[in-house]
PDB file of C-alpha atoms in Angstrom:
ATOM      1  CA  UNK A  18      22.196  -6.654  -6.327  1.00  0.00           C
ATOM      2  CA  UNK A  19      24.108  -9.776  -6.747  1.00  0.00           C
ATOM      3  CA  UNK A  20      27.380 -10.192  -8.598  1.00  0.00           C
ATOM      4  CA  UNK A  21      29.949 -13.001  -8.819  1.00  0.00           C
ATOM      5  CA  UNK A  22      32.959 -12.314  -6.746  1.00  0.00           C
ATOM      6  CA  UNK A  23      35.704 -14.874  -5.180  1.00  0.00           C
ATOM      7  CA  UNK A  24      35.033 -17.339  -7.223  1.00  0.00           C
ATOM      8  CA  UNK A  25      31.070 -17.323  -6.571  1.00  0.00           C
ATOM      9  CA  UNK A  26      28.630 -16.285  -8.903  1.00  0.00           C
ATOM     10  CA  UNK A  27      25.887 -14.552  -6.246  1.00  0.00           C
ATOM     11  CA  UNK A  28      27.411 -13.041  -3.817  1.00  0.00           C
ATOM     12  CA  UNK A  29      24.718  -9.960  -2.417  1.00  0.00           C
ATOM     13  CA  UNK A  30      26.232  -6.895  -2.751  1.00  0.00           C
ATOM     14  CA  UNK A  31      22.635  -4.905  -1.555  1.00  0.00           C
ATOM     15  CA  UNK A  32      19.448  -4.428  -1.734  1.00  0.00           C
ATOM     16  CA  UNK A  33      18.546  -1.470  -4.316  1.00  0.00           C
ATOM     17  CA  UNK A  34      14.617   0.494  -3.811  1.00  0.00           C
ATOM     18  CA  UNK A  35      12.454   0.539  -7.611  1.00  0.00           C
ATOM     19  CA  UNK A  36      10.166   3.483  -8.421  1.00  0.00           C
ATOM     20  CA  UNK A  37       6.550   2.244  -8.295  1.00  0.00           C
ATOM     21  CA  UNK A  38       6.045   2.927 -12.231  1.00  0.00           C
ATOM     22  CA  UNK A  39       9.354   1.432 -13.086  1.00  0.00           C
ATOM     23  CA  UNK A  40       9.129  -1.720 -16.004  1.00  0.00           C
ATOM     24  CA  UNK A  41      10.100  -4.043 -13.139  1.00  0.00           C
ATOM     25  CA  UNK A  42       7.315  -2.764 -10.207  1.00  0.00           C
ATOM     26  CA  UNK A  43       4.911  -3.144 -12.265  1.00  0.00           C
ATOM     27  CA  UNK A  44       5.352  -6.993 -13.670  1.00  0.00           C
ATOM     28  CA  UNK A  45       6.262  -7.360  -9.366  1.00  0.00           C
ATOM     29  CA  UNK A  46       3.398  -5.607  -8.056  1.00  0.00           C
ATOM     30  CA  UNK A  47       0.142  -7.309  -9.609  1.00  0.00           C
ATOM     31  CA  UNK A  48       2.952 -10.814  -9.514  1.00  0.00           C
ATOM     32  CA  UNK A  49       3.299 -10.606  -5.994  1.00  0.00           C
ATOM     33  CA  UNK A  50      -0.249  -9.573  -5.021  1.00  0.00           C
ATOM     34  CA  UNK A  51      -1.718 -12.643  -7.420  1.00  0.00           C
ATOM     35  CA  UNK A  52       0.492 -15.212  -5.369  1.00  0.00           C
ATOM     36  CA  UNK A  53      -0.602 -13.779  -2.370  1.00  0.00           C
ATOM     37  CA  UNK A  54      -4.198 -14.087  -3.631  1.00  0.00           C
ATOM     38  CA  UNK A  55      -3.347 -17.922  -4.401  1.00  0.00           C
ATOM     39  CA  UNK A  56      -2.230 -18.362  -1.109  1.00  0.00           C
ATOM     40  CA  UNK A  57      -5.179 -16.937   0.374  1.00  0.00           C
ATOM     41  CA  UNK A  58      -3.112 -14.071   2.833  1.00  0.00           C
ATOM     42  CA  UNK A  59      -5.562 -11.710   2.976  1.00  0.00           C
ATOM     43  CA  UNK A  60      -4.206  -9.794   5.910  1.00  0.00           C
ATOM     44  CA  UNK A  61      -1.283  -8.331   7.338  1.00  0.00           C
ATOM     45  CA  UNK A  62       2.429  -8.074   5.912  1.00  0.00           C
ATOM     46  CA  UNK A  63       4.181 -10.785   3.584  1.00  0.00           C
ATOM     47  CA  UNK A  64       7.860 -10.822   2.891  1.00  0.00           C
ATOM     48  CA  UNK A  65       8.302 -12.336  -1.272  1.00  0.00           C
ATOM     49  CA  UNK A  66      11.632 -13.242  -3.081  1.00  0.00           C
ATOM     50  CA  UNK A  67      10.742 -13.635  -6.766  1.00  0.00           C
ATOM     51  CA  UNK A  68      13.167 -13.489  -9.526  1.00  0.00           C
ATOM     52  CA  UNK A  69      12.798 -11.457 -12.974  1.00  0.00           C
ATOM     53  CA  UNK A  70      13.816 -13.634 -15.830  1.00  0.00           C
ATOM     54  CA  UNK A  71      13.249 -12.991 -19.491  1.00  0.00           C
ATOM     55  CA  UNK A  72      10.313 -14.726 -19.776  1.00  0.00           C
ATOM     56  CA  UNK A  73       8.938 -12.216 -16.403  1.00  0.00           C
ATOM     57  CA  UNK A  74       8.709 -12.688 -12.932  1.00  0.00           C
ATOM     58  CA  UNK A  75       9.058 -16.028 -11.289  1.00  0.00           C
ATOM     59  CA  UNK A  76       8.389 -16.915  -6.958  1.00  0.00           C
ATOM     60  CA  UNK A  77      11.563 -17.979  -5.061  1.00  0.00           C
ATOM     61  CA  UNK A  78       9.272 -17.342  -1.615  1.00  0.00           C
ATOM     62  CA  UNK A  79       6.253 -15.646   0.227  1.00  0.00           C
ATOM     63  CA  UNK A  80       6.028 -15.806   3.738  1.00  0.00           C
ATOM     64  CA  UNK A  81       3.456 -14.296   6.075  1.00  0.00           C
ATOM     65  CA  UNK A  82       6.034 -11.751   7.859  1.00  0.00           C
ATOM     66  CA  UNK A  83       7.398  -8.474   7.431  1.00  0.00           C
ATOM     67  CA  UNK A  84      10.781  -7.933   6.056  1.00  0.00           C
ATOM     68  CA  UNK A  85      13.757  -9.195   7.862  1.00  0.00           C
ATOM     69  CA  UNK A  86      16.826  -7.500   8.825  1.00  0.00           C
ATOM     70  CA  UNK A  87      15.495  -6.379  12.546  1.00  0.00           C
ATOM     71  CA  UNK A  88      13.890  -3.769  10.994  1.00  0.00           C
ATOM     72  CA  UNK A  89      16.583  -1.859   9.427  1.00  0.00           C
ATOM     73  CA  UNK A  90      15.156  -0.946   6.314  1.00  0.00           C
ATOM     74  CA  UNK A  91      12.364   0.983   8.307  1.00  0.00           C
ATOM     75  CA  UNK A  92      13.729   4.593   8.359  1.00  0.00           C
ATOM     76  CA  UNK A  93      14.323   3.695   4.641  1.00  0.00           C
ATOM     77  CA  UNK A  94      11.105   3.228   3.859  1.00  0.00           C
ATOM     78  CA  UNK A  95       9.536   5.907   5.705  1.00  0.00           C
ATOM     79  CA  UNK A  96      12.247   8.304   4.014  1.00  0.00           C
ATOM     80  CA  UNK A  97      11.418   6.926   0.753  1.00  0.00           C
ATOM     81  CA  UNK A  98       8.010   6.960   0.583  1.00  0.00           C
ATOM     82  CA  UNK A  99       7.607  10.345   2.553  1.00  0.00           C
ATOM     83  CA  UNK A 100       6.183   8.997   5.662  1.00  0.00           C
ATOM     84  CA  UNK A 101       3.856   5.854   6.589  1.00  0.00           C
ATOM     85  CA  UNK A 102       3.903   3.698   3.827  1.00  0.00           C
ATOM     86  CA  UNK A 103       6.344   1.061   6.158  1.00  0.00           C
ATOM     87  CA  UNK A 104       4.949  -2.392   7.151  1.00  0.00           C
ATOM     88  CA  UNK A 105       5.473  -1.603  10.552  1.00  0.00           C
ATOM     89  CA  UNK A 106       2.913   1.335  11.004  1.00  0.00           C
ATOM     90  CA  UNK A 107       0.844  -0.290   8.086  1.00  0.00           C
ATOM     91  CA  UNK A 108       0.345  -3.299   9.797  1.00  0.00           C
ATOM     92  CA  UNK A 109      -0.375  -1.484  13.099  1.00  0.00           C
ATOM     93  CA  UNK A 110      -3.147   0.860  11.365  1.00  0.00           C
ATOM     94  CA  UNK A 111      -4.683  -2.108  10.150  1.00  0.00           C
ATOM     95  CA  UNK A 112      -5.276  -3.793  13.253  1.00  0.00           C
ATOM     96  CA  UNK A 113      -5.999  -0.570  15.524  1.00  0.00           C
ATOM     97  CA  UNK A 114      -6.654   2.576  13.555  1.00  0.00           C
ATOM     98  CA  UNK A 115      -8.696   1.513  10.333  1.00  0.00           C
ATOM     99  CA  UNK A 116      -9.002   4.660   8.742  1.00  0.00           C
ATOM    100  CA  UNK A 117      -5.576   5.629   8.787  1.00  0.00           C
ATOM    101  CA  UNK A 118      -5.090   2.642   7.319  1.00  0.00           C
ATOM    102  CA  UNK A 119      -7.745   3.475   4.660  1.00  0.00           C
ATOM    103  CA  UNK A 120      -5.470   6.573   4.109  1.00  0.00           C
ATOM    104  CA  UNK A 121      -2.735   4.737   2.272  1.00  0.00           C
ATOM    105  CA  UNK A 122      -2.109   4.795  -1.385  1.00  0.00           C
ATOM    106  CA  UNK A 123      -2.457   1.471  -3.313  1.00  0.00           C
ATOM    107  CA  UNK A 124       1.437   1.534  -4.258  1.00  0.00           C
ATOM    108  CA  UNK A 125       3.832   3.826  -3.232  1.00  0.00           C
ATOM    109  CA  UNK A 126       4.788   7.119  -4.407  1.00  0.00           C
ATOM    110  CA  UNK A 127       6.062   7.876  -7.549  1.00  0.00           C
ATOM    111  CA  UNK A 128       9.012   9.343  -8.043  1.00  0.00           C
ATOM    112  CA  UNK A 129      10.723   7.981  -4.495  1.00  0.00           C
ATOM    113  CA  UNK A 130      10.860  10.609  -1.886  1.00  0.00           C
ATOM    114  CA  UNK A 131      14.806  10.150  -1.241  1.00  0.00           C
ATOM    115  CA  UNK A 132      17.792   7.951  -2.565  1.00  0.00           C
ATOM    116  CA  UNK A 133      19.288   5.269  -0.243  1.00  0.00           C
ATOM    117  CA  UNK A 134      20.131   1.606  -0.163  1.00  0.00           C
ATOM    118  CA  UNK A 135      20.797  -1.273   1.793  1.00  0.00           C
ATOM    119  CA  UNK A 136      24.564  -2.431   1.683  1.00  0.00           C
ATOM    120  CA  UNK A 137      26.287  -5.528   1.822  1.00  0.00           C
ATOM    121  CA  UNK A 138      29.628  -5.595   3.168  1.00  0.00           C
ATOM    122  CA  UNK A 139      31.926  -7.486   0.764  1.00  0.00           C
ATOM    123  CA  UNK A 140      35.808  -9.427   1.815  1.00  0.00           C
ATOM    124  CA  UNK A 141      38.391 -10.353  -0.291  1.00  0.00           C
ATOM    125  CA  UNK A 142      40.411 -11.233   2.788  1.00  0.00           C
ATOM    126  CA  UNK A 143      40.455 -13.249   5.841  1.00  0.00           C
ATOM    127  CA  UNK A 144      41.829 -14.325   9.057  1.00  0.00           C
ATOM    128  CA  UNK A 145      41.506 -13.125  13.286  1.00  0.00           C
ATOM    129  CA  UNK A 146      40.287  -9.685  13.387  1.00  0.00           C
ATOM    130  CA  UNK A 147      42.415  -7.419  15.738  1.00  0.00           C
ATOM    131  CA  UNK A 148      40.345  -4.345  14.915  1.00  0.00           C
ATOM    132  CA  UNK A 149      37.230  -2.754  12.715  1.00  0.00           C
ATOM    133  CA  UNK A 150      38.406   0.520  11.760  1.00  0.00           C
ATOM    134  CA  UNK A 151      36.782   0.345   8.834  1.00  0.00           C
ATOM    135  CA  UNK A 152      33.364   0.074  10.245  1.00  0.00           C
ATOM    136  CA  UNK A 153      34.112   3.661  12.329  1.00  0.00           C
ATOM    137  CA  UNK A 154      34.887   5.071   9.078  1.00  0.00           C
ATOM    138  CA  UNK A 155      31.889   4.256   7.391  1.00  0.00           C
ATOM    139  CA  UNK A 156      29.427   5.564  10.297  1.00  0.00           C
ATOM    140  CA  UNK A 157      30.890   9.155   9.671  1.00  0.00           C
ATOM    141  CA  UNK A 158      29.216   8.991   6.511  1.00  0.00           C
ATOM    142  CA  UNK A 159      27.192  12.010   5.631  1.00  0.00           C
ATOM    143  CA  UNK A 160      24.760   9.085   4.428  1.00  0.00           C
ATOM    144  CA  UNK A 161      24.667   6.810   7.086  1.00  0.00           C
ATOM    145  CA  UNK A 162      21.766   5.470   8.855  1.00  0.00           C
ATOM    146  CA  UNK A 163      22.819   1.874  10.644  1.00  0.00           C
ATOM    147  CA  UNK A 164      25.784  -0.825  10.569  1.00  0.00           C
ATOM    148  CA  UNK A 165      25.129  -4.529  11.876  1.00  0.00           C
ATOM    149  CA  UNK A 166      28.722  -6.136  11.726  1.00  0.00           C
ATOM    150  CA  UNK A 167      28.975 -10.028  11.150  1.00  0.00           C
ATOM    151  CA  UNK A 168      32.021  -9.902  12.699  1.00  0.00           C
ATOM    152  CA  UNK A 169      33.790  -8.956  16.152  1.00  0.00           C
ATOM    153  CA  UNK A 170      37.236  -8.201  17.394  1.00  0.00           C
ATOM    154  CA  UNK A 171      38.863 -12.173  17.761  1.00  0.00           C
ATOM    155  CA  UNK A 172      36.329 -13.857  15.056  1.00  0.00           C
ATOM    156  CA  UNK A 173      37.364 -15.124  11.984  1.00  0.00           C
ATOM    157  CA  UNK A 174      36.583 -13.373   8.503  1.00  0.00           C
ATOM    158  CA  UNK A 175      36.765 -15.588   4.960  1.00  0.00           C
ATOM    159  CA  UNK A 176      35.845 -13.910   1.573  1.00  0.00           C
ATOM    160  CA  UNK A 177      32.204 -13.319   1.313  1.00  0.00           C
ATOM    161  CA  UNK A 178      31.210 -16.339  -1.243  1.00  0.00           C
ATOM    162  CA  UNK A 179      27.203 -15.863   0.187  1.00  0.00           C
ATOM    163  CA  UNK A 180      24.881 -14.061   2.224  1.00  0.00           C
ATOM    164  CA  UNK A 181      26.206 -15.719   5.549  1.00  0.00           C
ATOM    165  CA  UNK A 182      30.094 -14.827   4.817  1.00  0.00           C
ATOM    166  CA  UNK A 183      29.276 -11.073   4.332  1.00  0.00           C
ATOM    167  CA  UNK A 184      31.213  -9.389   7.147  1.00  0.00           C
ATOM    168  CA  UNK A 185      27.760  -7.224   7.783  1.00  0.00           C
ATOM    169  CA  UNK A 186      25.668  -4.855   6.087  1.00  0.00           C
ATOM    170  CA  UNK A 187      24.600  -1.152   6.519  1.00  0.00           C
ATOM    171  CA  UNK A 188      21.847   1.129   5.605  1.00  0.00           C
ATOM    172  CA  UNK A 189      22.361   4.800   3.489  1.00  0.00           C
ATOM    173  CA  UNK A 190      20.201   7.370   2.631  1.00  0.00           C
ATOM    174  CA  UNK A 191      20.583  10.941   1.266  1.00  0.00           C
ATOM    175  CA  UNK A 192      18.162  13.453  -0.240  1.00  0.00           C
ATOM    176  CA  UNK A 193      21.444  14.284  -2.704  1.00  0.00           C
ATOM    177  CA  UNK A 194      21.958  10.988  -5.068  1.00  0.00           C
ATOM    178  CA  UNK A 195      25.643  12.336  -5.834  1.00  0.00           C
ATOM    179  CA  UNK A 196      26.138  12.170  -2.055  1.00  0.00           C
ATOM    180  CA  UNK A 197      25.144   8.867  -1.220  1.00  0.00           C
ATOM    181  CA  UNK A 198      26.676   7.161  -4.882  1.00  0.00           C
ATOM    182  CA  UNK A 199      29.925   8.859  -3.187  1.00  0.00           C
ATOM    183  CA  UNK A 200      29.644   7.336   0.065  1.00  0.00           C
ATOM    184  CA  UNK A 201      28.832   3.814  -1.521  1.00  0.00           C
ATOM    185  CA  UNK A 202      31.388   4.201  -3.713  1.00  0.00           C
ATOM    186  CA  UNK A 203      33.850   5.055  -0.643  1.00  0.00           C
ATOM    187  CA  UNK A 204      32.659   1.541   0.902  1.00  0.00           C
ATOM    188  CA  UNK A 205      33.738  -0.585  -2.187  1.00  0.00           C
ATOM    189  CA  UNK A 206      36.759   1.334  -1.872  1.00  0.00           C
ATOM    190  CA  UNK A 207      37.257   0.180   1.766  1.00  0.00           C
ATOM    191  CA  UNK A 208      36.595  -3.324   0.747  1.00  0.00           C
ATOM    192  CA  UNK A 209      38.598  -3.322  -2.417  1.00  0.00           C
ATOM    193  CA  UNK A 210      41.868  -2.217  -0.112  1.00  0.00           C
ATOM    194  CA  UNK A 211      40.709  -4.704   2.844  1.00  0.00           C
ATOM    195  CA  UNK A 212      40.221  -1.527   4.878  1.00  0.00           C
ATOM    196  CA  UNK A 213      37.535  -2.996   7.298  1.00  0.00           C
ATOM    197  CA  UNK A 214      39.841  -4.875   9.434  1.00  0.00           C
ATOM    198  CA  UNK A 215      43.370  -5.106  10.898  1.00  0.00           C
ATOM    199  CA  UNK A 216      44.038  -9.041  11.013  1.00  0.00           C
ATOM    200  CA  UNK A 217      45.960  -9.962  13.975  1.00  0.00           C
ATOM    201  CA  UNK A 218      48.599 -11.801  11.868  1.00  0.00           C
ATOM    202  CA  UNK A 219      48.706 -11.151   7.793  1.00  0.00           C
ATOM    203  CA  UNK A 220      45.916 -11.810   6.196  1.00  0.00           C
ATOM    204  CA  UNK A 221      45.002 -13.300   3.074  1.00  0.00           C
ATOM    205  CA  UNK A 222      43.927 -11.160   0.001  1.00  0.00           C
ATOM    206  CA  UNK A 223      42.075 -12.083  -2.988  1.00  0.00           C
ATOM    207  CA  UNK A 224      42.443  -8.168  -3.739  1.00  0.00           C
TER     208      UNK A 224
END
């Protein structure tokens, strides 16, 4: 989920889960499984960035890894996919328990087993951070899973232009979809009235 904000035309606002027998999964799937093919990874988990453009998918990267993000998105993909279908015990079945391996499904479920995202804090402000109330706010969220901050008490914050200026990101999940669109919609709030932090001398808006 990119959109332009401050003056940027891709700044990440998340990272949104597609059902298996969506349009999109399946021009990605059979995509990302032929480049992988090309590349001759055979085994283990691969981390891809490809693009959909009108004329279909097209690579940005593969790389022999899992995903990023110190695992993070793991209880999301558990959740989602109603249990093992994660990289992490995937790629441990492969190498030590074979047949439980054996036991997973060639894509995953269909429809998704829960609702939840990955966020990407946004700021339209910046300066010396005094204090994060914000971020205590948003882990008393019915949907709330985890919270990495990208910034401390006495480090500067800029408006987000890119991935490195976001001021952190979080993880939600909810088996209620009104629930959790409430609770991300309460977080763009936040942002929207520079409610994350308390600047130790005024800060600057782009509100």
């Amino acid at each position: 989920d990119k959109r332009p904000r401050n003056g940027s035309q891709f700044v990440y606002f998340g990272m949104l889960p597609i059902d298996p027998m969506s349009e999109e999964a399946k021009a990605l799937i059979p995509y990302t499984r032929g480049v992988l093919d090309a590349l001759g990874m055979k085994h283990g988990p691969s981390h891809g960035e490809i693009i959909m453009t009108e004329s279909g998918p097209c690579l940005v990267e593969m790389n022999c890894r899992a995903h990023g993000g110190d695992g993070n998105w793991a209880p999301l993909a558990r959740k989602l996919t109603g249990g093992k279908y994660c990289q992490i015990e995937a790629t441990v079945d492969a190498y030590l328990e074979g047949e439980e391996f054996h036991k997973l499904p060639d894509v995953p479920p269909s429809p998704l087993k829960a609702h939840g995202l990955e966020v990407n804090l946004v700021s339209y402000s910046k300066g010396k951070v005094k204090s994060m109330p914000g971020f205590d706010v948003i882990k008393r969220l019915p949907s709330f899973v985890w919270l990495s901050p990208a910034a401390s008490v006495g480090s500067e914050v800029t408006f987000t232009v890119d991935l490195i200026t976001s001021p952190g990101c979080c993880v939600l999940m909810n088996d209620d979809p009104e629930i959790l669109d409430k609770d991300l919609n309460f977080i763009r709030y936040l942002e929207e009235i520079n409610g994350l932090f308390v600047y130790e001398t005024k800060g600057e808006s782009l509100a």
